[in-house]
mmCIF file of C-alpha atoms in Angstrom:
data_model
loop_
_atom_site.group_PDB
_atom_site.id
_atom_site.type_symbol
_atom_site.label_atom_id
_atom_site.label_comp_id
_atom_site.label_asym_id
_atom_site.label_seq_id
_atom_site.Cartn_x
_atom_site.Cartn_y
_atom_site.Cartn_z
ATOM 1 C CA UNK A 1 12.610 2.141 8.795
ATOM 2 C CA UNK A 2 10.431 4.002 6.705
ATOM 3 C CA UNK A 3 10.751 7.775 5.698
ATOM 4 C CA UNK A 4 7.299 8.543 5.698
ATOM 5 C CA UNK A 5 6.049 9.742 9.159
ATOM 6 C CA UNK A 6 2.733 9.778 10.516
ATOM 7 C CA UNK A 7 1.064 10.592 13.869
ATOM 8 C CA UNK A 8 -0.640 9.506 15.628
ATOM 9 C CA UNK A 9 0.141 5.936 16.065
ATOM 10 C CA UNK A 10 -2.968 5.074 17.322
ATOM 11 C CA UNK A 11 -6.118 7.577 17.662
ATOM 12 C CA UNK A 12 -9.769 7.265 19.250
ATOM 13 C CA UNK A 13 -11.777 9.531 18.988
ATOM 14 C CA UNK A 14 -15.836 9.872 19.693
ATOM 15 C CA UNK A 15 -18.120 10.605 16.829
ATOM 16 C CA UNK A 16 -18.870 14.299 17.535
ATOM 17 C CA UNK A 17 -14.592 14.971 18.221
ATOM 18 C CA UNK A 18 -12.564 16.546 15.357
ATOM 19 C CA UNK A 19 -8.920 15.468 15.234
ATOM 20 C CA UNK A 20 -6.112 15.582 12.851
ATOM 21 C CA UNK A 21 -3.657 12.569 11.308
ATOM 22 C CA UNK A 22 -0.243 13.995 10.200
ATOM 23 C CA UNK A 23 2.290 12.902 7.639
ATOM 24 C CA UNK A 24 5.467 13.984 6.885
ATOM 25 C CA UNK A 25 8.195 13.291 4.275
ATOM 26 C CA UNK A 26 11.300 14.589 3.877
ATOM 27 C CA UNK A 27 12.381 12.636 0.504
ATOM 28 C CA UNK A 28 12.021 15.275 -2.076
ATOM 29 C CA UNK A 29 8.735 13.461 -3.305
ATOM 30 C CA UNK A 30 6.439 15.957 -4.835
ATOM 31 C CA UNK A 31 3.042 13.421 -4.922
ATOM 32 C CA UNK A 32 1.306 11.986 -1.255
ATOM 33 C CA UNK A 33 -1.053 10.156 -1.410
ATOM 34 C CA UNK A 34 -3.653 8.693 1.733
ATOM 35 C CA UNK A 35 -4.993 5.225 1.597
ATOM 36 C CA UNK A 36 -7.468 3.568 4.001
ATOM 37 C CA UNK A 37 -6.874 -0.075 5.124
ATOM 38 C CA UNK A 38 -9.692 -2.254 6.846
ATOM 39 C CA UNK A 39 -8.513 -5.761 8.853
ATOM 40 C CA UNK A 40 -7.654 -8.031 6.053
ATOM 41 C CA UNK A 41 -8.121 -5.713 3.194
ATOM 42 C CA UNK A 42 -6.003 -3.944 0.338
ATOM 43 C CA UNK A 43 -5.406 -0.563 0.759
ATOM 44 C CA UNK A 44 -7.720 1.812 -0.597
ATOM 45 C CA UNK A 45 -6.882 4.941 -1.724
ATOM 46 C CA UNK A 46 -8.445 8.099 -0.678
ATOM 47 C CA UNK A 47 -6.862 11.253 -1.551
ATOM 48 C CA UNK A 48 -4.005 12.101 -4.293
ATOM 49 C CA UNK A 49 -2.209 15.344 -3.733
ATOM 50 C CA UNK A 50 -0.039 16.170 -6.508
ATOM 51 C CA UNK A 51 2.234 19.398 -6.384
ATOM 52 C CA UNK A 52 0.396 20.213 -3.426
ATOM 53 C CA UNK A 53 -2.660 20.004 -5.101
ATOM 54 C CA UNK A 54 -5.869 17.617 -4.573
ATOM 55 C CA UNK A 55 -5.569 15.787 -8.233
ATOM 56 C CA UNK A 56 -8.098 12.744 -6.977
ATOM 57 C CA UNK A 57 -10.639 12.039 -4.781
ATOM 58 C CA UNK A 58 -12.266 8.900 -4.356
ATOM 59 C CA UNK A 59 -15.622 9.787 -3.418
ATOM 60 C CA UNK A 60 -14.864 10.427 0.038
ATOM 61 C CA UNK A 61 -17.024 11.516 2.569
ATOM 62 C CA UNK A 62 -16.548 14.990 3.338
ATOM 63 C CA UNK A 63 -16.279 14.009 7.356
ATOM 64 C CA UNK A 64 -12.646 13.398 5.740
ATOM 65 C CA UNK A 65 -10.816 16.424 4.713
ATOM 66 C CA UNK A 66 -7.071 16.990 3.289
ATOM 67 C CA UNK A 67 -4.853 19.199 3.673
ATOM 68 C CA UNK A 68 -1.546 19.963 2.112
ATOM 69 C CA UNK A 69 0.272 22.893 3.719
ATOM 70 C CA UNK A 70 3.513 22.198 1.783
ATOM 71 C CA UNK A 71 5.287 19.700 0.170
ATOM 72 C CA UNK A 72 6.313 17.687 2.730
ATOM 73 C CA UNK A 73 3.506 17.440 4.895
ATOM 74 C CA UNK A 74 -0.258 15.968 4.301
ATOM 75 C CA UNK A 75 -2.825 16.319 6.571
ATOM 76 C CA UNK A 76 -6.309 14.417 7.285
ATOM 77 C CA UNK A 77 -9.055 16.411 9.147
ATOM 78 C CA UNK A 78 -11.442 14.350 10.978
ATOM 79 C CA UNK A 79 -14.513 15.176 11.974
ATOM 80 C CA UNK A 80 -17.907 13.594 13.011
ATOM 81 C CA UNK A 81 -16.483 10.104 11.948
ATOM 82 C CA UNK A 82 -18.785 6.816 12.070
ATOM 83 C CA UNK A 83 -17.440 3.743 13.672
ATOM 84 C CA UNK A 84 -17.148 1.914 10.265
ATOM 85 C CA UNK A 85 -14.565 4.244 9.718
ATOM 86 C CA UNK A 86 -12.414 2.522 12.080
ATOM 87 C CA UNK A 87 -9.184 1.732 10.042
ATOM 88 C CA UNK A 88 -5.694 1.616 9.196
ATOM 89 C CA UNK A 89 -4.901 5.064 7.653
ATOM 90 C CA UNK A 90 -1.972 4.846 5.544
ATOM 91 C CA UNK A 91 0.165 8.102 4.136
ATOM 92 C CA UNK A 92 2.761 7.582 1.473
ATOM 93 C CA UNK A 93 4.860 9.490 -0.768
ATOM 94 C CA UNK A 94 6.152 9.091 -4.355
ATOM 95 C CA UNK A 95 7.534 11.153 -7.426
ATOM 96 C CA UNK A 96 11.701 11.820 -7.938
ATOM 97 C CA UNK A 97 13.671 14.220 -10.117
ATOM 98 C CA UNK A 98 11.020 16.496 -9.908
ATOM 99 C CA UNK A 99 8.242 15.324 -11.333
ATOM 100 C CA UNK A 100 5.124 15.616 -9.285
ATOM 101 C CA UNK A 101 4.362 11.510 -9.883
ATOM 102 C CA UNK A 102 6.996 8.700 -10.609
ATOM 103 C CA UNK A 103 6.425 5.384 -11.680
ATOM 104 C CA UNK A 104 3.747 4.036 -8.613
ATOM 105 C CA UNK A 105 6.553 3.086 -6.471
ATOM 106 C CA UNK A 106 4.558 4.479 -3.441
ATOM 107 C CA UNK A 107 6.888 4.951 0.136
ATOM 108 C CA UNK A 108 4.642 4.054 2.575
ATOM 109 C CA UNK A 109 4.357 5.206 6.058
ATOM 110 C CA UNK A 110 3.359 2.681 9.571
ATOM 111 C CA UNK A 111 0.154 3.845 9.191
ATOM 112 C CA UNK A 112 -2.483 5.607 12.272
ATOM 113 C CA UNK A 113 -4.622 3.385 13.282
ATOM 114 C CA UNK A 114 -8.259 5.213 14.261
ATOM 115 C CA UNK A 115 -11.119 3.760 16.384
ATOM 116 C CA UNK A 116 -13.997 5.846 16.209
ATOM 117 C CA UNK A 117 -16.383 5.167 19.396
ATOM 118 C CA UNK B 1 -8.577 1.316 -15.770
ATOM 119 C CA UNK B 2 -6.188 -1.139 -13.878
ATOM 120 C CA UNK B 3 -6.905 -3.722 -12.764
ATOM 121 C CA UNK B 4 -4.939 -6.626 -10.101
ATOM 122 C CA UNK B 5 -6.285 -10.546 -9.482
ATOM 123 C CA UNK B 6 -4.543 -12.288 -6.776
ATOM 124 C CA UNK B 7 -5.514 -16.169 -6.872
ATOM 125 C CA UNK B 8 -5.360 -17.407 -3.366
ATOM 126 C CA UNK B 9 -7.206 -15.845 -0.479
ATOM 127 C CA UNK B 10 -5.094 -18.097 1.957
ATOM 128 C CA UNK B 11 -2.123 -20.521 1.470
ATOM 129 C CA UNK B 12 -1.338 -22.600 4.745
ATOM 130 C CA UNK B 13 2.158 -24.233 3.739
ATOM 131 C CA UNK B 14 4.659 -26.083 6.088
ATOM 132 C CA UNK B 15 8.027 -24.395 6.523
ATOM 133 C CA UNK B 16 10.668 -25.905 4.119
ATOM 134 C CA UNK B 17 7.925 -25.911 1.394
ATOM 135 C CA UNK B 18 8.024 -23.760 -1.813
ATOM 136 C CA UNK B 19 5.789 -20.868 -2.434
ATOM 137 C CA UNK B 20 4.279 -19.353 -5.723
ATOM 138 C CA UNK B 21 1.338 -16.792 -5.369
ATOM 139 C CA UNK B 22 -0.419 -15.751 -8.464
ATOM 140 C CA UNK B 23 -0.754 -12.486 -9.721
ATOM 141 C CA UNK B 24 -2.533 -11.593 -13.005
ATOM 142 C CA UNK B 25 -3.281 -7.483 -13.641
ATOM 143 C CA UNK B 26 -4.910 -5.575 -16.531
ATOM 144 C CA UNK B 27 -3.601 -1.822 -17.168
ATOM 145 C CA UNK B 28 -3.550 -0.573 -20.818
ATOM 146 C CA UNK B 29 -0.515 1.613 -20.552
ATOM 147 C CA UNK B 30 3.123 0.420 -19.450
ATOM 148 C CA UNK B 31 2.943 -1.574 -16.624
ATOM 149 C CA UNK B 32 4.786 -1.432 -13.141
ATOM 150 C CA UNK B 33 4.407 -3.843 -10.930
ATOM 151 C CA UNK B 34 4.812 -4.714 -7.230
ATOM 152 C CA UNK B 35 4.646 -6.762 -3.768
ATOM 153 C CA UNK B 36 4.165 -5.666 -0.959
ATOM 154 C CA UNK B 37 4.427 -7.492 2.635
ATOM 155 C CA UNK B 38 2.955 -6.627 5.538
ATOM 156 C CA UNK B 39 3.480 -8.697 8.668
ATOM 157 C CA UNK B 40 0.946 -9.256 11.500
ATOM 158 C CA UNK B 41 0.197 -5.493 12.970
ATOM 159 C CA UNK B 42 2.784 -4.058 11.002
ATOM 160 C CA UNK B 43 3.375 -1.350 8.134
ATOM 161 C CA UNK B 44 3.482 -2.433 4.439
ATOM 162 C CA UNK B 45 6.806 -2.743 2.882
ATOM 163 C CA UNK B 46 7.991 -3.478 -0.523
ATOM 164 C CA UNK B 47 9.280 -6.890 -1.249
ATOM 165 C CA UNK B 48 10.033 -6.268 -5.283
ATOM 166 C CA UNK B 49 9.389 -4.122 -7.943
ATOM 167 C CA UNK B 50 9.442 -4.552 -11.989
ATOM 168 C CA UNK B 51 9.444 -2.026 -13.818
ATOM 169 C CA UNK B 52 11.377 -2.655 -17.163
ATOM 170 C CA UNK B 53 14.294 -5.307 -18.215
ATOM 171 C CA UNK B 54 14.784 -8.593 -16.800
ATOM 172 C CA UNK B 55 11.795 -10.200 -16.248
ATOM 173 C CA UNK B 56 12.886 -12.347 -13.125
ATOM 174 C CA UNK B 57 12.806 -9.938 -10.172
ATOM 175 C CA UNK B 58 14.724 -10.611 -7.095
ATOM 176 C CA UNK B 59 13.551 -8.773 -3.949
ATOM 177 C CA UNK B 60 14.253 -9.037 -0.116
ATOM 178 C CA UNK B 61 14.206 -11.821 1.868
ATOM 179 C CA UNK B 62 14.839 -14.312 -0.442
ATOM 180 C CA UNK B 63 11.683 -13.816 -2.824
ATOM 181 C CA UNK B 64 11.647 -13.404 -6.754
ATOM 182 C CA UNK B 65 9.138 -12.573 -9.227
ATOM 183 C CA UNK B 66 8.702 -13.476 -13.042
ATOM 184 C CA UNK B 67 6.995 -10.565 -15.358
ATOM 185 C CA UNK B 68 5.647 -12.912 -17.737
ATOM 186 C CA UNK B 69 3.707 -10.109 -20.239
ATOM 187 C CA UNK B 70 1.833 -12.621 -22.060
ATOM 188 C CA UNK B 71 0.009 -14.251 -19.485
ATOM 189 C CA UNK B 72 -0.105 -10.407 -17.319
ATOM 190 C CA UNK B 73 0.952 -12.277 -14.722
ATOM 191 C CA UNK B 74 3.360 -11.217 -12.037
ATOM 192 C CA UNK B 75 3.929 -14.427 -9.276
ATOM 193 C CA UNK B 76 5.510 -14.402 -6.467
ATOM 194 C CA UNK B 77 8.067 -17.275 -5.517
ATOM 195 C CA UNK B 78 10.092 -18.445 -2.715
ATOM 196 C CA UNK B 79 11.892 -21.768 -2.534
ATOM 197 C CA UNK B 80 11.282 -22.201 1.136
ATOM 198 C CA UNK B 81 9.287 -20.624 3.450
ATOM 199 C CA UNK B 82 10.097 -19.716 7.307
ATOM 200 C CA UNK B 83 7.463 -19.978 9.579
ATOM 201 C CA UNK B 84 8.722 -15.608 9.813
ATOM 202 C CA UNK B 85 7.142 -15.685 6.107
ATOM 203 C CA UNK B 86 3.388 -15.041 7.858
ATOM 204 C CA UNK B 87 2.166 -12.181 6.402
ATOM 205 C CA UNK B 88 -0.315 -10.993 4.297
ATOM 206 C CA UNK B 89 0.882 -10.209 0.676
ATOM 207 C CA UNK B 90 -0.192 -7.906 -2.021
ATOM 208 C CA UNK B 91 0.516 -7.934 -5.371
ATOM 209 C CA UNK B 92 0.036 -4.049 -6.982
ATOM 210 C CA UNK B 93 0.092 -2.756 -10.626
ATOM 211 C CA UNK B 94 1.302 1.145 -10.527
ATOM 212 C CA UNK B 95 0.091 3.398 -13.005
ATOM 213 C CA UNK B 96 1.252 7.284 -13.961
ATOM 214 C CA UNK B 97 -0.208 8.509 -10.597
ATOM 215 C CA UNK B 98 -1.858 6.006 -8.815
ATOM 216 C CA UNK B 99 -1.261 2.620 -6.885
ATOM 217 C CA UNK B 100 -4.193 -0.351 -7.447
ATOM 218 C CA UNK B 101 -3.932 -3.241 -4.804
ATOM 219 C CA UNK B 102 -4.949 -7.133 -5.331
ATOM 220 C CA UNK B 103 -7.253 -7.870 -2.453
ATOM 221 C CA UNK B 104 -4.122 -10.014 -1.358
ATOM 222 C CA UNK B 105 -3.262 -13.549 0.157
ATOM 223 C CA UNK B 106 -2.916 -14.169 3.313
ATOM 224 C CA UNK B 107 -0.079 -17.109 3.996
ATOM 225 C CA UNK B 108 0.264 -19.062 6.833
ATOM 226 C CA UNK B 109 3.613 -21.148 7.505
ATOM 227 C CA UNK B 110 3.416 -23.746 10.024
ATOM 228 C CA UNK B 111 6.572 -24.718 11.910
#
């Protein structure tokens, strides 16, 4: 079972909705991290929060925004998607003994996977 | 920048037969590198890791891996697949604060 928690499990949601992905971690991990997954495709990484702080963004669209209330929780604001950004969304976690990154071991969550109508 | 090259798009093997999936990564800075799993419809979960000392890496479910640094190559083995084995895997080079994927292989074990 994995430590990293995200909900929904599975979202859809019309182009003009705004909804919310969640992710929580309770491992002491002071770096999240959200990825993007298409069908048969790596993961691709989205948003770095480190310290609760946005340290990297991959060029996102702003229709995606992040939000770190605290340290255990990550957030992904959604709002007038496109249907191409029907994916896998992926949260995970990483960083031990206090220091806001570790080594890349990433702790990945099940993932929310979004259909955009 | 890093950098991760998986070899094989798809392997179809028969159950019983070995596996080896190549891996070759470029990253400038001291390396750490993975596999990851992830069955049909599933999450993606970590098979090994390397991240210093013995270079032959054993990780769940009866796969290794050999860190062989002159080659930057990091395959994946198994002596013999179950047909359970169908998955899609990626091989992952981790840097100080990011992750970088190989666009991954996709096996297929036939019973």
């Amino acid at each position: 079972d994995t430590e990293v928690t995200q909900t929904p499990k599975h979202l859809v949601m019309g182009m003009t909705n705004k909804k919310s992905l969640k992710c929580e971690q309770h491992m002491g991990h002071r770096a999240m991290y959200w990825y993007k997954q298409k069908a048969k495709k790596p993961p691709e990484l989205m948003f770095v929060y480190s310290y609760e702080k946005l340290s990297i963004n991959e060029s996102v669209p702003s229709r995606f925004s992040p939000e770190c209330p605290n340290s255990s929780l990550l957030n992904l604001h959604l709002h007038a998607l496109q249907p191409e950004d029907s994916a896998l969304y992926l949260c995970a976690s990483s960083g031990t003994s206090g220091r806001a990154v570790g080594n890349g071991e990433l702790f990945f969550g099940e993932g929310s996977r979004l259909t955009v109508l | 920048a890093q950098s991760v090259s998986q070899h094989n798009h798809h392997v179809i093997l028969s159950e019983a037969a070995s596996l080896e999936l190549g891996c070759n990564y470029s990253y400038g800075g001291t390396v750490n590198l993975f596999w990851y799993v992830q069955y049909p419809g599933q999450h993606l979960q970590l098979l090994l890791k390397y991240f210093s000392g013995d270079p032959l890496v054993k990780g769940i479910k009866g796969f290794e891996a050999e860190f062989i640094k002159s080659k930057f190559s990091f395959n994946l083995r198994k002596p013999s697949v179950q047909w359970s084995d169908t998955a899609e895997y990626f091989c992952a080079v981790g840097g100080y604060s990011t992750l970088t994927f190989g666009k991954g292989t996709m096996l297929l074990v036939s019973p």
